[in-house]
């Protein structure tokens, strides 16, 4: 009999925990507009249009409101573009912005070894971790 008395409570707790299990796990998929904006930024970057990359990322509401992973990719290309255009302070600021979104963010080995943005990223990490 005692077991039956706890059954409704146990089921309630399971339902409550099950409802909480999905919270905060993963991101909602990006909107088509956000995907299109990132694709545009990637095309601009590939074409060497670094000024356009900087402007598009800075002015796109679709990117600003996108899930973290998409924003990080766009901000990374913006940071690289700042470095290539010889704006190391803005490059570092953008890397710090990425680290504020994801403190575990790291560059891929080939990116980290780049002579322009590799050292700037290390400086951003040091600044972020102060």
mmCIF file of N, CA and C in Angstrom, residues 4 11 17-18 32 44 50 54 57 71 76 78 80 92 94 96 122 126 128:
data_model
loop_
_atom_site.group_PDB
_atom_site.id
_atom_site.type_symbol
_atom_site.label_atom_id
_atom_site.label_comp_id
_atom_site.label_asym_id
_atom_site.label_seq_id
_atom_site.Cartn_x
_atom_site.Cartn_y
_atom_site.Cartn_z
ATOM 1 N N UNK A 4 1.951 2.320 -3.421
ATOM 2 C CA UNK A 4 0.914 2.971 -4.226
ATOM 3 C C UNK A 4 0.767 4.434 -3.845
ATOM 4 N N UNK A 11 5.574 9.685 -10.217
ATOM 5 C CA UNK A 11 5.242 10.025 -11.604
ATOM 6 C C UNK A 11 5.290 11.531 -11.837
ATOM 7 N N UNK A 17 10.929 16.341 -14.112
ATOM 8 C CA UNK A 17 12.313 16.216 -14.571
ATOM 9 C C UNK A 17 12.386 16.026 -16.077
ATOM 10 N N UNK A 18 11.458 15.289 -16.619
ATOM 11 C CA UNK A 18 11.439 15.093 -18.067
ATOM 12 C C UNK A 18 11.199 16.397 -18.811
ATOM 13 N N UNK A 32 15.988 30.603 -41.834
ATOM 14 C CA UNK A 32 16.517 30.608 -43.198
ATOM 15 C C UNK A 32 17.212 31.924 -43.490
ATOM 16 N N UNK A 44 31.392 36.484 -49.225
ATOM 17 C CA UNK A 44 32.168 37.727 -49.218
ATOM 18 C C UNK A 44 33.592 37.470 -48.736
ATOM 19 N N UNK A 50 36.569 41.843 -47.491
ATOM 20 C CA UNK A 50 36.613 41.898 -46.037
ATOM 21 C C UNK A 50 35.815 43.067 -45.457
ATOM 22 N N UNK A 54 32.716 42.724 -42.711
ATOM 23 C CA UNK A 54 32.623 43.526 -41.485
ATOM 24 C C UNK A 54 31.267 44.224 -41.412
ATOM 25 N N UNK A 57 28.112 41.650 -41.113
ATOM 26 C CA UNK A 57 27.966 41.084 -39.772
ATOM 27 C C UNK A 57 27.508 42.162 -38.789
ATOM 28 N N UNK A 71 26.130 32.767 -34.869
ATOM 29 C CA UNK A 71 26.734 34.061 -34.528
ATOM 30 C C UNK A 71 28.245 33.941 -34.391
ATOM 31 N N UNK A 76 33.545 35.216 -36.109
ATOM 32 C CA UNK A 76 34.918 34.764 -36.388
ATOM 33 C C UNK A 76 35.385 35.306 -37.740
ATOM 34 N N UNK A 78 34.246 37.920 -39.166
ATOM 35 C CA UNK A 78 34.396 39.368 -38.985
ATOM 36 C C UNK A 78 35.739 39.675 -38.316
ATOM 37 N N UNK A 80 38.502 37.841 -38.365
ATOM 38 C CA UNK A 80 39.551 37.612 -39.364
ATOM 39 C C UNK A 80 39.628 38.794 -40.327
ATOM 40 N N UNK A 92 40.540 41.926 -31.959
ATOM 41 C CA UNK A 92 40.564 41.426 -30.582
ATOM 42 C C UNK A 92 39.213 41.605 -29.901
ATOM 43 N N UNK A 94 36.332 41.608 -31.246
ATOM 44 C CA UNK A 94 35.398 40.629 -31.794
ATOM 45 C C UNK A 94 35.669 39.245 -31.225
ATOM 46 N N UNK A 96 36.901 38.702 -28.251
ATOM 47 C CA UNK A 96 36.385 38.774 -26.879
ATOM 48 C C UNK A 96 34.873 38.580 -26.895
ATOM 49 N N UNK A 122 45.065 35.003 -29.013
ATOM 50 C CA UNK A 122 45.704 34.708 -27.730
ATOM 51 C C UNK A 122 45.579 35.911 -26.779
ATOM 52 N N UNK A 126 43.606 36.037 -23.179
ATOM 53 C CA UNK A 126 44.241 36.533 -21.956
ATOM 54 C C UNK A 126 43.402 37.652 -21.334
ATOM 55 N N UNK A 128 40.163 38.151 -21.785
ATOM 56 C CA UNK A 128 38.896 37.589 -21.331
ATOM 57 C C UNK A 128 39.052 36.858 -19.993
#
